[in-house]
Coordinates of C-alpha atoms in Angstrom, one line a residue:
Chain A
M17 CA 0.0 0.0 0.0
P18 CA 1.3 3.5 -0.8
E19 CA 2.3 5.7 2.1
T20 CA 0.9 9.2 2.1
I21 CA 3.3 12.2 2.1
T22 CA 2.0 15.4 3.7
D23 CA 5.2 17.3 4.1
P24 CA 6.8 18.3 0.8
R25 CA 10.3 18.1 2.4
D26 CA 9.7 14.6 3.7
P27 CA 13.1 12.9 3.4
R28 CA 11.5 9.8 1.9
V29 CA 10.9 11.7 -1.3
A30 CA 14.2 13.6 -1.2
D31 CA 15.1 12.2 -4.7
F32 CA 12.5 14.5 -6.1
H33 CA 13.3 17.7 -4.2
D34 CA 13.7 20.8 -6.4
L35 CA 13.9 19.2 -9.7
H36 CA 14.5 22.5 -11.4
A37 CA 17.7 23.0 -9.4
G38 CA 19.9 21.8 -12.3
D39 CA 20.9 18.8 -14.3
R40 CA 21.9 16.7 -11.3
R41 CA 20.6 15.8 -7.9
P42 CA 21.8 18.0 -5.0
G43 CA 24.8 16.5 -3.3
T44 CA 25.9 14.4 -6.3
E45 CA 28.6 15.0 -8.9
R46 CA 27.3 15.6 -12.4
G47 CA 26.7 12.3 -14.1
T48 CA 26.2 10.5 -10.8
G49 CA 23.3 10.1 -8.4
P50 CA 19.8 8.7 -8.9
V51 CA 17.9 9.1 -12.1
V52 CA 14.5 10.8 -12.0
V53 CA 11.8 9.4 -14.3
E54 CA 8.6 11.4 -15.1
G55 CA 5.3 10.4 -16.5
V56 CA 3.3 7.2 -16.7
T57 CA 4.9 5.8 -19.9
A58 CA 8.4 6.3 -18.8
V59 CA 7.7 5.1 -15.2
E60 CA 6.0 2.0 -16.6
R61 CA 9.0 1.3 -18.8
L62 CA 11.3 1.7 -15.8
L63 CA 9.2 -0.7 -13.6
G64 CA 9.5 -3.3 -16.3
S65 CA 13.1 -2.8 -16.9
G66 CA 14.9 -4.7 -14.2
L67 CA 16.7 -1.6 -13.1
R68 CA 16.9 -1.0 -9.4
V69 CA 13.9 1.3 -8.6
R70 CA 14.4 3.5 -5.5
C71 CA 10.8 4.7 -5.1
V72 CA 7.7 5.9 -6.9
Y73 CA 5.9 9.1 -6.0
G74 CA 2.7 10.6 -7.4
I75 CA -0.9 11.5 -7.1
P76 CA -3.1 8.6 -6.0
G77 CA -4.9 8.2 -9.4
R78 CA -1.6 7.7 -11.2
V79 CA 0.2 5.7 -8.6
G80 CA -2.7 3.3 -8.1
A81 CA -2.7 2.4 -11.8
L82 CA 1.0 1.2 -11.8
D83 CA 2.2 -2.3 -11.4
V84 CA 4.9 -1.7 -8.9
P85 CA 7.2 -4.7 -8.0
A86 CA 7.2 -5.8 -4.4
G87 CA 9.8 -4.1 -2.2
V88 CA 9.7 -0.8 -4.0
P89 CA 8.5 2.0 -1.7
V90 CA 5.5 3.9 -3.1
Y91 CA 4.5 7.3 -1.9
E92 CA 1.4 9.3 -2.8
A93 CA 0.5 12.9 -2.2
D94 CA -2.0 15.4 -3.3
K95 CA -1.1 17.7 -6.2
W96 CA -0.2 20.6 -3.9
V97 CA 2.3 18.6 -1.8
L98 CA 3.7 16.9 -4.9
S99 CA 4.2 20.3 -6.6
E100 CA 5.9 21.7 -3.5
T101 CA 8.3 18.8 -3.4
I102 CA 9.5 19.1 -6.9
G103 CA 9.3 22.9 -7.1
F104 CA 6.9 23.4 -10.0
R105 CA 3.5 22.4 -11.1
L106 CA 3.6 18.9 -12.3
T107 CA 1.4 17.9 -15.2
R108 CA 2.4 14.3 -15.4
G109 CA 1.3 13.2 -11.9
V110 CA 3.9 10.5 -11.3
L111 CA 7.6 10.1 -10.8
A112 CA 10.0 7.4 -10.0
S113 CA 13.7 7.3 -9.2
C114 CA 16.2 4.6 -9.9
E115 CA 19.8 3.8 -9.5
R116 CA 21.9 4.9 -12.4
P117 CA 22.3 2.1 -14.9
V118 CA 25.7 0.5 -14.6
P119 CA 27.5 1.1 -18.0
P120 CA 28.3 -2.1 -19.7
P121 CA 31.8 -2.6 -21.0
L122 CA 32.2 -1.4 -24.6
A123 CA 32.8 -5.0 -25.7
H124 CA 29.4 -6.0 -24.2
V125 CA 27.6 -3.1 -25.9
L126 CA 29.1 -4.1 -29.2
V127 CA 28.5 -7.8 -29.1
G128 CA 24.8 -7.6 -29.2
A129 CA 24.4 -4.8 -31.6
N130 CA 24.3 -4.4 -35.4
R131 CA 23.4 -0.7 -35.5
I132 CA 24.8 1.8 -33.1
A133 CA 24.7 5.6 -32.9
V134 CA 27.7 7.5 -31.6
L135 CA 27.0 11.0 -30.3
E136 CA 29.7 13.7 -30.0
G137 CA 29.4 17.0 -28.2
L138 CA 25.6 17.0 -27.9
N139 CA 25.0 19.3 -25.0
D140 CA 21.2 19.6 -25.3
H141 CA 19.3 17.1 -23.0
E142 CA 16.2 17.2 -25.2
N143 CA 18.1 16.4 -28.3
I144 CA 19.7 13.5 -26.6
G145 CA 16.3 12.4 -25.4
S146 CA 14.7 12.7 -28.8
I147 CA 17.6 10.7 -30.4
G148 CA 17.2 8.1 -27.7
R149 CA 13.5 7.7 -28.5
S150 CA 14.0 7.6 -32.3
A151 CA 17.0 5.3 -32.0
W152 CA 15.1 2.5 -30.2
A153 CA 12.1 2.8 -32.5
L154 CA 14.1 2.8 -35.6
G155 CA 16.3 -0.2 -34.9
I156 CA 19.4 1.3 -33.3
D157 CA 20.6 -1.3 -30.7
A158 CA 23.0 0.8 -28.6
L159 CA 24.3 4.3 -28.0
L160 CA 27.8 5.5 -27.4
L161 CA 28.4 9.1 -26.2
D162 CA 31.6 11.0 -26.2
P163 CA 32.7 12.5 -22.9
T164 CA 31.4 16.0 -23.7
C165 CA 27.8 15.0 -24.3
A166 CA 25.2 16.1 -21.8
D167 CA 24.0 13.5 -19.2
P168 CA 21.7 11.0 -20.9
Y169 CA 20.3 10.1 -17.6
Y170 CA 19.3 13.6 -16.6
R171 CA 15.5 13.7 -16.1
R172 CA 14.8 15.8 -19.2
S173 CA 16.8 13.5 -21.4
V174 CA 14.9 10.5 -20.0
R175 CA 11.5 12.2 -20.3
V176 CA 11.9 13.1 -23.9
S177 CA 13.1 9.6 -24.7
M178 CA 9.9 8.2 -23.2
G179 CA 12.2 6.2 -20.9
H180 CA 14.0 4.4 -23.7
L181 CA 17.4 5.9 -22.7
L182 CA 17.1 3.9 -19.5
T183 CA 16.8 0.6 -21.2
T184 CA 18.9 1.0 -24.3
P185 CA 22.5 -0.3 -24.0
L186 CA 24.5 2.9 -23.5
R187 CA 28.0 3.8 -22.6
V188 CA 29.8 7.1 -22.2
L189 CA 33.2 6.7 -23.7
T190 CA 36.3 8.0 -21.9
D191 CA 38.9 7.7 -24.7
W192 CA 37.6 9.7 -27.5
P193 CA 37.8 9.2 -30.4
G194 CA 40.3 6.5 -29.6
E195 CA 37.7 3.9 -28.6
L196 CA 36.3 4.1 -32.1
D197 CA 39.1 1.7 -33.0
Q198 CA 37.4 -1.0 -30.9
V199 CA 34.2 -0.3 -32.7
R200 CA 35.8 -0.7 -36.1
A201 CA 37.7 -3.8 -34.9
A202 CA 34.4 -5.4 -34.0
G203 CA 33.4 -5.2 -37.6
F204 CA 31.4 -2.0 -37.7
T205 CA 31.5 0.3 -40.6
T206 CA 31.9 3.8 -39.0
V207 CA 29.8 6.4 -40.8
A208 CA 30.0 10.1 -39.9
L209 CA 26.9 12.1 -40.8
T210 CA 28.1 15.5 -42.0
P211 CA 26.5 18.0 -44.4
G212 CA 29.6 18.5 -46.4
A213 CA 30.2 14.9 -47.4
D214 CA 30.2 13.7 -50.9
V215 CA 28.5 10.4 -50.2
D216 CA 24.7 10.3 -50.1
L217 CA 23.7 8.3 -47.1
R218 CA 21.1 6.5 -49.2
S219 CA 23.8 5.0 -51.3
L220 CA 25.1 2.9 -48.4
D221 CA 23.3 -0.4 -48.8
P222 CA 22.5 -1.7 -45.3
A223 CA 22.9 -5.3 -46.6
E224 CA 26.5 -4.6 -47.4
H225 CA 27.2 -3.1 -44.0
P226 CA 25.6 -5.6 -41.5
R227 CA 27.2 -3.7 -38.7
T228 CA 27.1 0.1 -38.8
A229 CA 28.1 2.8 -36.3
L230 CA 26.6 6.2 -37.2
L231 CA 28.4 9.3 -35.7
L232 CA 26.4 12.4 -35.1
G233 CA 27.7 15.8 -33.9
A234 CA 26.2 18.9 -32.4
E235 CA 24.3 21.5 -34.5
G236 CA 26.6 24.3 -35.4
P237 CA 30.1 22.8 -34.8
G238 CA 29.2 19.4 -36.2
L239 CA 31.6 16.5 -35.7
S240 CA 35.2 17.3 -34.6
D241 CA 38.0 16.9 -37.1
A242 CA 39.4 14.1 -35.0
A243 CA 36.1 12.2 -35.2
L244 CA 35.8 12.9 -39.0
A245 CA 39.3 11.6 -39.5
A246 CA 38.6 8.4 -37.6
V247 CA 35.7 7.0 -39.6
D248 CA 35.4 4.9 -42.7
V249 CA 32.7 6.9 -44.5
R250 CA 31.5 10.5 -44.4
A251 CA 27.9 10.7 -45.6
R252 CA 25.2 13.3 -45.9
I253 CA 21.4 13.5 -45.9
P254 CA 20.5 15.1 -49.2
M255 CA 18.8 18.4 -48.7
R256 CA 17.3 21.2 -50.7
P257 CA 20.0 23.3 -52.2
G258 CA 21.1 26.2 -50.1
V259 CA 19.7 24.7 -46.8
D260 CA 22.5 24.4 -44.3
S261 CA 21.3 21.7 -42.0
L262 CA 18.5 19.8 -40.3
G263 CA 18.1 19.8 -36.5
V264 CA 20.3 17.0 -35.1
A265 CA 17.3 15.0 -33.7
A266 CA 15.6 15.1 -37.1
A267 CA 18.8 14.2 -38.9
A268 CA 19.3 11.3 -36.6
A269 CA 15.8 10.0 -37.2
V270 CA 16.2 10.2 -41.0
A271 CA 19.6 8.5 -40.8
F272 CA 18.4 5.7 -38.5
A273 CA 15.5 5.0 -40.8
Q274 CA 17.9 4.9 -43.7
L275 CA 20.2 2.4 -42.1
R276 CA 17.4 -0.1 -41.4
Chain B
M8 CA 21.9 54.3 -38.4
P9 CA 20.3 52.4 -35.5
E10 CA 18.5 54.4 -32.8
T11 CA 19.4 53.7 -29.2
I12 CA 16.7 52.5 -26.8
T13 CA 17.3 53.4 -23.1
D14 CA 13.8 52.8 -21.7
P15 CA 12.7 49.2 -21.9
R16 CA 9.1 50.3 -22.3
D17 CA 9.8 52.6 -25.2
P18 CA 6.8 52.3 -27.5
R19 CA 9.1 52.0 -30.5
V20 CA 9.9 48.4 -29.4
A21 CA 6.4 47.6 -28.2
D22 CA 6.4 44.6 -30.5
F23 CA 8.8 42.9 -28.2
H24 CA 7.3 43.7 -24.8
D25 CA 6.9 40.7 -22.5
L26 CA 7.5 38.0 -24.9
H27 CA 6.8 35.4 -22.3
A28 CA 3.2 36.7 -21.9
G29 CA 1.7 34.0 -24.1
D30 CA 1.5 32.8 -27.6
R31 CA 0.2 36.1 -29.0
R32 CA 1.1 39.7 -28.8
P33 CA -0.9 41.7 -26.2
G34 CA -3.9 43.4 -27.7
T35 CA -4.2 41.0 -30.6
E36 CA -6.4 38.0 -31.2
R37 CA -4.7 34.6 -31.3
G38 CA -3.3 34.0 -34.8
T39 CA -3.2 37.7 -35.6
G40 CA -0.7 40.5 -34.9
P41 CA 2.9 40.9 -35.7
V42 CA 5.3 38.0 -35.8
V43 CA 8.4 38.0 -33.6
V44 CA 11.6 36.5 -35.0
E45 CA 14.6 35.7 -32.8
G46 CA 18.2 35.0 -33.5
V47 CA 20.6 35.9 -36.3
T48 CA 19.8 33.1 -38.7
A49 CA 16.1 33.6 -38.5
V50 CA 16.3 37.4 -38.7
E51 CA 18.6 37.2 -41.7
R52 CA 16.1 34.9 -43.4
L53 CA 13.4 37.3 -42.6
L54 CA 15.3 40.3 -44.0
G55 CA 15.9 38.5 -47.3
S56 CA 12.3 37.2 -47.6
G57 CA 10.5 40.2 -49.0
L58 CA 8.1 40.1 -46.0
R59 CA 7.2 43.4 -44.5
V60 CA 9.6 43.9 -41.6
R61 CA 8.3 46.2 -38.9
C62 CA 11.6 46.7 -37.0
V63 CA 14.8 45.1 -35.8
Y64 CA 16.0 45.3 -32.2
G65 CA 19.1 44.0 -30.6
I66 CA 22.5 44.5 -29.1
P67 CA 24.9 46.6 -31.2
G68 CA 27.2 43.8 -32.1
R69 CA 24.3 41.7 -33.5
V70 CA 22.4 44.5 -35.2
G71 CA 25.5 46.0 -36.8
A72 CA 26.2 42.7 -38.6
L73 CA 22.8 42.6 -40.3
D74 CA 22.1 43.8 -43.8
V75 CA 18.8 45.6 -43.1
P76 CA 16.8 47.0 -46.0
A77 CA 16.4 50.7 -46.3
G78 CA 13.3 52.0 -44.5
V79 CA 13.3 49.4 -41.8
P80 CA 13.7 51.0 -38.3
V81 CA 16.6 49.5 -36.4
Y82 CA 16.9 49.9 -32.7
E83 CA 19.8 48.9 -30.4
A84 CA 20.1 48.6 -26.7
D85 CA 22.4 47.2 -24.1
K86 CA 21.7 43.7 -22.9
W87 CA 20.0 44.9 -19.7
V88 CA 17.5 47.1 -21.5
L89 CA 16.9 44.5 -24.1
S90 CA 16.2 41.9 -21.4
E91 CA 13.9 44.2 -19.5
T92 CA 11.9 44.8 -22.7
I93 CA 11.3 41.2 -23.5
G94 CA 11.0 40.0 -19.9
F95 CA 13.8 37.4 -19.8
R96 CA 17.5 37.1 -20.4
L97 CA 18.1 36.9 -24.1
T98 CA 20.8 34.8 -25.4
R99 CA 20.4 35.4 -29.1
G100 CA 20.9 39.1 -29.0
V101 CA 18.7 40.2 -31.9
L102 CA 15.0 40.2 -32.7
A103 CA 12.9 41.5 -35.5
S104 CA 9.1 41.8 -36.1
C105 CA 7.2 41.5 -39.3
E106 CA 3.7 41.6 -40.5
R107 CA 2.0 38.3 -40.6
P108 CA 2.4 36.6 -44.0
V109 CA -0.8 36.9 -46.0
P110 CA -2.0 33.3 -46.5
P111 CA -2.0 32.4 -50.2
P112 CA -5.2 30.9 -51.6
L113 CA -5.1 27.1 -51.4
A114 CA -5.0 26.9 -55.2
H115 CA -1.9 29.0 -55.2
V116 CA -0.2 26.9 -52.6
L117 CA -0.9 23.8 -54.6
V118 CA 0.1 25.0 -58.0
G119 CA 3.7 25.4 -57.2
A120 CA 4.1 22.3 -55.0
N121 CA 4.8 18.6 -55.6
R122 CA 5.3 17.6 -52.0
I123 CA 3.2 19.1 -49.2
A124 CA 2.7 18.2 -45.6
V125 CA -0.7 18.6 -43.9
L126 CA -0.7 18.9 -40.1
E127 CA -3.8 18.1 -38.0
G128 CA -4.1 18.9 -34.3
L129 CA -0.5 19.7 -33.6
N130 CA -0.7 21.9 -30.5
D131 CA 3.0 22.1 -29.7
H132 CA 4.8 25.1 -31.1
E133 CA 8.2 23.5 -31.1
N134 CA 7.0 20.4 -32.9
I135 CA 5.5 22.7 -35.6
G136 CA 8.7 24.6 -35.7
S137 CA 10.8 21.5 -36.0
I138 CA 8.6 20.1 -38.8
G139 CA 8.8 23.5 -40.6
R140 CA 12.6 23.3 -40.5
S141 CA 12.8 19.7 -41.7
A142 CA 10.1 20.2 -44.3
W143 CA 12.0 22.8 -46.1
A144 CA 15.3 21.0 -45.9
L145 CA 13.9 17.7 -47.1
G146 CA 12.0 19.0 -50.1
I147 CA 8.5 19.7 -48.8
D148 CA 7.2 22.7 -50.8
A149 CA 4.3 23.8 -48.7
L150 CA 2.5 23.3 -45.5
L151 CA -1.2 23.1 -44.7
L152 CA -2.5 23.2 -41.2
D153 CA -5.9 22.2 -39.9
P154 CA -7.8 24.8 -37.8
T155 CA -6.8 23.2 -34.5
C156 CA -3.0 23.4 -34.9
A157 CA -1.0 25.9 -32.8
D158 CA 0.0 29.1 -34.5
P159 CA 2.9 28.5 -36.9
Y160 CA 3.8 32.2 -36.6
Y161 CA 4.2 32.2 -32.9
R162 CA 7.7 33.1 -32.0
R163 CA 8.7 29.7 -30.7
S164 CA 7.5 28.0 -33.8
V165 CA 9.4 30.4 -36.0
R166 CA 12.5 30.2 -33.8
V167 CA 12.7 26.4 -33.9
S168 CA 12.1 26.4 -37.6
M169 CA 15.1 28.7 -38.0
G170 CA 12.8 31.1 -39.7
H171 CA 11.7 28.7 -42.5
L172 CA 8.1 28.8 -41.4
L173 CA 8.0 32.4 -42.5
T174 CA 9.1 31.7 -46.0
T175 CA 7.5 28.3 -46.7
P176 CA 4.1 28.6 -48.5
L177 CA 1.7 27.9 -45.7
R178 CA -2.0 28.0 -45.2
V179 CA -4.3 27.3 -42.3
L180 CA -7.3 25.5 -43.7
T181 CA -10.8 26.5 -42.5
D182 CA -12.9 23.6 -43.9
W183 CA -11.3 20.5 -42.5
P184 CA -11.0 17.8 -43.8
G185 CA -13.2 19.1 -46.6
E186 CA -10.5 21.0 -48.3
L187 CA -8.5 17.8 -48.8
D188 CA -10.8 17.3 -51.7
Q189 CA -9.2 20.2 -53.5
V190 CA -5.8 18.7 -52.7
R191 CA -6.8 15.4 -54.3
A192 CA -8.4 17.2 -57.2
A193 CA -5.1 18.9 -57.9
G194 CA -3.6 15.5 -58.5
F195 CA -2.0 14.8 -55.1
T196 CA -1.9 11.4 -53.6
T197 CA -3.0 11.9 -50.0
V198 CA -1.0 9.7 -47.6
A199 CA -1.9 9.5 -43.9
L200 CA 1.0 8.6 -41.6
T201 CA -0.4 6.4 -38.9
P202 CA 1.3 3.6 -36.9
G203 CA -1.5 1.1 -37.4
A204 CA -1.4 1.1 -41.2
D205 CA -0.6 -1.9 -43.3
V206 CA 1.4 -0.1 -45.9
D207 CA 5.1 0.5 -45.4
L208 CA 5.8 4.1 -46.3
R209 CA 8.9 2.9 -48.1
S210 CA 6.8 0.9 -50.5
L211 CA 5.4 4.1 -52.0
D212 CA 7.5 4.9 -55.0
P213 CA 8.0 8.6 -55.2
A214 CA 8.3 8.3 -59.0
E215 CA 4.8 6.9 -59.2
H216 CA 3.4 9.7 -57.0
P217 CA 4.8 12.9 -58.5
R218 CA 2.5 14.9 -56.2
T219 CA 2.1 13.8 -52.7
A220 CA 0.4 15.3 -49.6
L221 CA 1.5 13.7 -46.3
L222 CA -0.9 14.0 -43.4
L223 CA 0.6 14.0 -39.8
G224 CA -1.4 14.0 -36.6
A225 CA -0.5 14.8 -33.0
E226 CA 1.3 12.4 -30.7
G227 CA -1.2 10.5 -28.7
P228 CA -4.5 10.9 -30.5
G229 CA -3.0 10.7 -34.0
L230 CA -5.0 11.7 -37.0
S231 CA -8.8 12.0 -36.6
D232 CA -11.1 9.3 -38.1
A233 CA -12.4 12.0 -40.5
A234 CA -8.9 12.7 -41.8
L235 CA -8.0 9.0 -42.0
A236 CA -11.2 8.4 -44.0
A237 CA -10.4 11.2 -46.5
V238 CA -7.0 9.9 -47.7
D239 CA -5.9 7.6 -50.5
V240 CA -3.3 5.7 -48.6
R241 CA -2.6 5.0 -44.9
A242 CA 1.1 4.3 -44.4
R243 CA 3.4 3.7 -41.5
I244 CA 7.1 4.0 -40.7
P245 CA 8.4 0.6 -39.9
M246 CA 9.5 0.4 -36.3
R247 CA 11.0 -2.1 -33.8
P248 CA 8.3 -4.5 -32.7
G249 CA 6.5 -3.3 -29.6
V250 CA 7.5 0.3 -29.9
D251 CA 4.4 2.4 -30.2
S252 CA 5.5 5.6 -31.9
L253 CA 8.1 8.1 -32.8
G254 CA 7.9 11.7 -31.8
V255 CA 5.9 13.5 -34.4
A256 CA 8.8 15.8 -35.5
A257 CA 11.1 12.7 -35.9
A258 CA 8.4 10.8 -37.8
A259 CA 7.8 13.8 -40.1
A260 CA 11.5 14.0 -40.9
V261 CA 11.7 10.3 -41.7
A262 CA 8.7 10.5 -43.9
F263 CA 9.8 13.7 -45.7
A264 CA 13.1 12.0 -46.5
Q265 CA 11.3 8.9 -47.7
L266 CA 9.1 10.9 -50.1
R267 CA 12.0 12.6 -51.8

């Protein structure tokens, strides 16, 4: 049975205090600490994921509809108390927190994947979230992030991904772009998506490249010279003449669909 | 020469007062009133568009770099005054306002287009903006919106579109879905994008459908039954089994690329 929270500062719901405070939980280093998950769809995905859930917190109507595994603390509160806990008016009505997924070794990420996306320098949480959602839907099996990307487990990334970032095999690389050598050694064709490339992405026959790693860089700067130098192929999405670029999340979706 | 603004409430920059106030300019009906354009790229696109620019306002460094047509008032201010005018801290440093584009008659929109996108029930300005950006980049020649879509000329839509919504032929339909008959009569194959369809979008050969109108609905509800009943083809983007949907902006980009 859910326990009722009446004090917004109740330490039992400390994971959710002041969610607007920044891109990390108070008292933790960036890229560490519990992950906050918002909304019914993402919370349901979390509850079915096997990840270690710390607690669930929401209004009774939302919390009561969830299938929460035994042993997970469940707290409910009215909308006012819930809003006071998180620091803003909540429209989604339910949250959960979980331990940060333990990153699998790179070799483990690669062994089960045929299509991976590699993100460099993406500093916008919502773009990472959108890419995470599209990636899973469009057949990308795993994600690799360079060390300068924003935190894929920050709540806004997770929310925009509809929770898929929590369950997609994902690793933040430490040796960049050095670790791309391991990706290539595992048989992946490495493809950099870059507007200036000569190769039309549509000319890459997925059947000829059973394992493909697609590199995506941030809007504006694009991929670094080091990353561009480390790949097998540089390819572009054909665009209307004179148009400089797509948004990175849109470009990612187009490319993922193309690689299927 | 730019004139310097020292009072944030100066009536000469009234177009930019309190931009956070809502999705319309104070004193105007929703969907009317001047259009506010933010950021160098979008302002430059506006200045080159032939649309009637009301004024340009920004910090000296940004304003001075623009090629502003003769007769357009240009105002500059320091960051503090600029922020006080608009009601929040501005990071883009330059704004412009213009008269709302006059919607072309539907027949005029159709005559010059081979690929159009038709949006129904999209109530998120940023999704409309993202779709506007991708549409132009990926060869969509015009946009039609049903009467329930959010305002495509609201500043957040325009900003996310990088200004392309201002310059893409666009019309908000009044008779929906009745006016689709005119689209079909003009020789367009009407295609509804919907996850439950039997037809794989990739099986539609663009060469066999020289004119195509792609219908997109809002996340969640999707296209209305009336819209689905009015089209020639219902098609889906193939997805990983068990995944319900892509974000609408990502789905739009994938479909636009597919239709090229």
